[in-house]
Amino acid sequence: MAYREELEAILHVSLRENLWGHKITIVGDVVVVEGHKGLVVYRPELVQVRTGKKILQLTGERFELLHNGDAELVVRGKLNAVQVIG
C-alpha cells in the first residue's frame, strides 16, 4: 500500500479531495495545502497550518517552505505524520 493510501485510510478522507474544506495534495516529498488560513508554525521538523478552526500538523524532517501565498502553501521534506488538531 502506498503512503498516500495509508494516510487516506487513517484520516478517512481522500487526500486528492477536500480535507475539512481545504485541499491537500501529497506527491512524493511535496505537500500542497490549498485554501489555508495561515502558517502557524514553521520549523524543519514541524509545520502547522490553520484550516479554519482546525490546525493541520505535518511532522517530519528537513521541511523547506517553497511557497506561502494567499491561496496555497507548498512544503517539501520527509513527511512522517499528518495530524489534525482542534
CSV table of C-alpha atoms in Angstrom, one decimal:
chain,number,residue,atom,x,y,z
A,1,MET,CA,0.0,0.0,0.0
A,2,ALA,CA,1.3,3.4,-1.0
A,3,TYR,CA,2.0,6.1,1.7
A,4,ARG,CA,-0.8,8.3,0.4
A,5,GLU,CA,-3.3,5.4,0.6
A,6,GLU,CA,-2.2,4.6,4.2
A,7,LEU,CA,-2.8,8.3,5.2
A,8,GLU,CA,-6.2,8.2,3.5
A,9,ALA,CA,-7.1,5.1,5.4
A,10,ILE,CA,-6.0,6.6,8.7
A,11,LEU,CA,-7.7,10.0,8.1
A,12,HIS,CA,-10.8,8.5,6.4
A,13,VAL,CA,-10.5,11.0,3.5
A,14,SER,CA,-9.1,11.2,0.1
A,15,LEU,CA,-6.0,13.4,0.1
A,16,ARG,CA,-6.8,14.3,-3.5
A,17,GLU,CA,-10.2,15.7,-2.4
A,18,ASN,CA,-11.2,18.3,0.2
A,19,LEU,CA,-9.9,17.9,3.7
A,20,TRP,CA,-12.3,19.9,6.0
A,21,GLY,CA,-13.0,22.3,3.2
A,22,HIS,CA,-9.3,22.6,2.2
A,23,LYS,CA,-7.5,20.6,-0.4
A,24,ILE,CA,-4.3,18.8,0.5
A,25,THR,CA,-2.1,17.1,-2.1
A,26,ILE,CA,0.9,14.9,-1.2
A,27,VAL,CA,3.2,13.9,-4.1
A,28,GLY,CA,6.5,12.4,-3.1
A,29,ASP,CA,8.2,14.7,-0.7
A,30,VAL,CA,6.0,17.7,-1.5
A,31,VAL,CA,2.8,18.7,0.4
A,32,VAL,CA,0.4,21.4,-1.1
A,33,VAL,CA,-2.3,22.8,1.1
A,34,GLU,CA,-4.9,24.9,-0.8
A,35,GLY,CA,-7.3,27.4,0.8
A,36,HIS,CA,-5.3,27.6,4.1
A,37,LYS,CA,-5.9,30.4,6.6
A,38,GLY,CA,-2.2,30.9,7.5
A,39,LEU,CA,1.0,29.4,8.6
A,40,VAL,CA,1.1,28.9,12.4
A,41,VAL,CA,4.4,27.2,13.0
A,42,TYR,CA,7.3,26.5,10.6
A,43,ARG,CA,10.4,24.6,11.7
A,44,PRO,CA,12.5,22.0,9.8
A,45,GLU,CA,10.7,19.2,11.7
A,46,LEU,CA,7.2,20.7,12.2
A,47,VAL,CA,4.7,22.7,10.1
A,48,GLN,CA,1.3,23.8,11.4
A,49,VAL,CA,-1.2,25.3,9.0
A,50,ARG,CA,-4.5,26.9,10.0
A,51,THR,CA,-7.5,25.4,8.2
A,52,GLY,CA,-10.3,27.4,9.8
A,53,LYS,CA,-11.0,26.2,13.3
A,54,LYS,CA,-8.5,23.2,13.0
A,55,ILE,CA,-4.8,23.0,12.6
A,56,LEU,CA,-3.2,20.7,10.1
A,57,GLN,CA,0.1,19.5,11.5
A,58,LEU,CA,2.9,18.0,9.5
A,59,THR,CA,5.8,16.3,11.3
A,60,GLY,CA,8.9,15.1,9.6
A,61,GLU,CA,12.4,16.1,8.7
A,62,ARG,CA,14.1,18.8,6.6
A,63,PHE,CA,11.0,20.7,5.7
A,64,GLU,CA,11.5,23.6,3.3
A,65,LEU,CA,8.8,26.2,2.7
A,66,LEU,CA,8.7,26.5,-1.1
A,67,HIS,CA,5.7,28.8,-1.3
A,68,ASN,CA,3.3,30.5,1.2
A,69,GLY,CA,0.7,32.5,-0.7
A,70,ASP,CA,-2.9,33.5,0.0
A,71,ALA,CA,-4.3,30.5,-1.9
A,72,GLU,CA,-1.7,27.8,-1.2
A,73,LEU,CA,1.2,26.6,0.9
A,74,VAL,CA,3.9,24.3,-0.5
A,75,VAL,CA,6.3,22.4,1.7
A,76,ARG,CA,9.0,19.9,0.8
A,77,GLY,CA,10.7,17.4,3.1
A,78,LYS,CA,10.4,14.0,4.6
A,79,LEU,CA,6.9,13.6,5.9
A,80,ASN,CA,6.4,11.3,8.8
A,81,ALA,CA,2.9,12.1,10.0
A,82,VAL,CA,-0.2,14.2,9.3
A,83,GLN,CA,-2.5,15.2,12.2
A,84,VAL,CA,-5.5,17.4,12.7
A,85,ILE,CA,-5.6,19.4,15.9
A,86,GLY,CA,-8.7,21.0,17.3
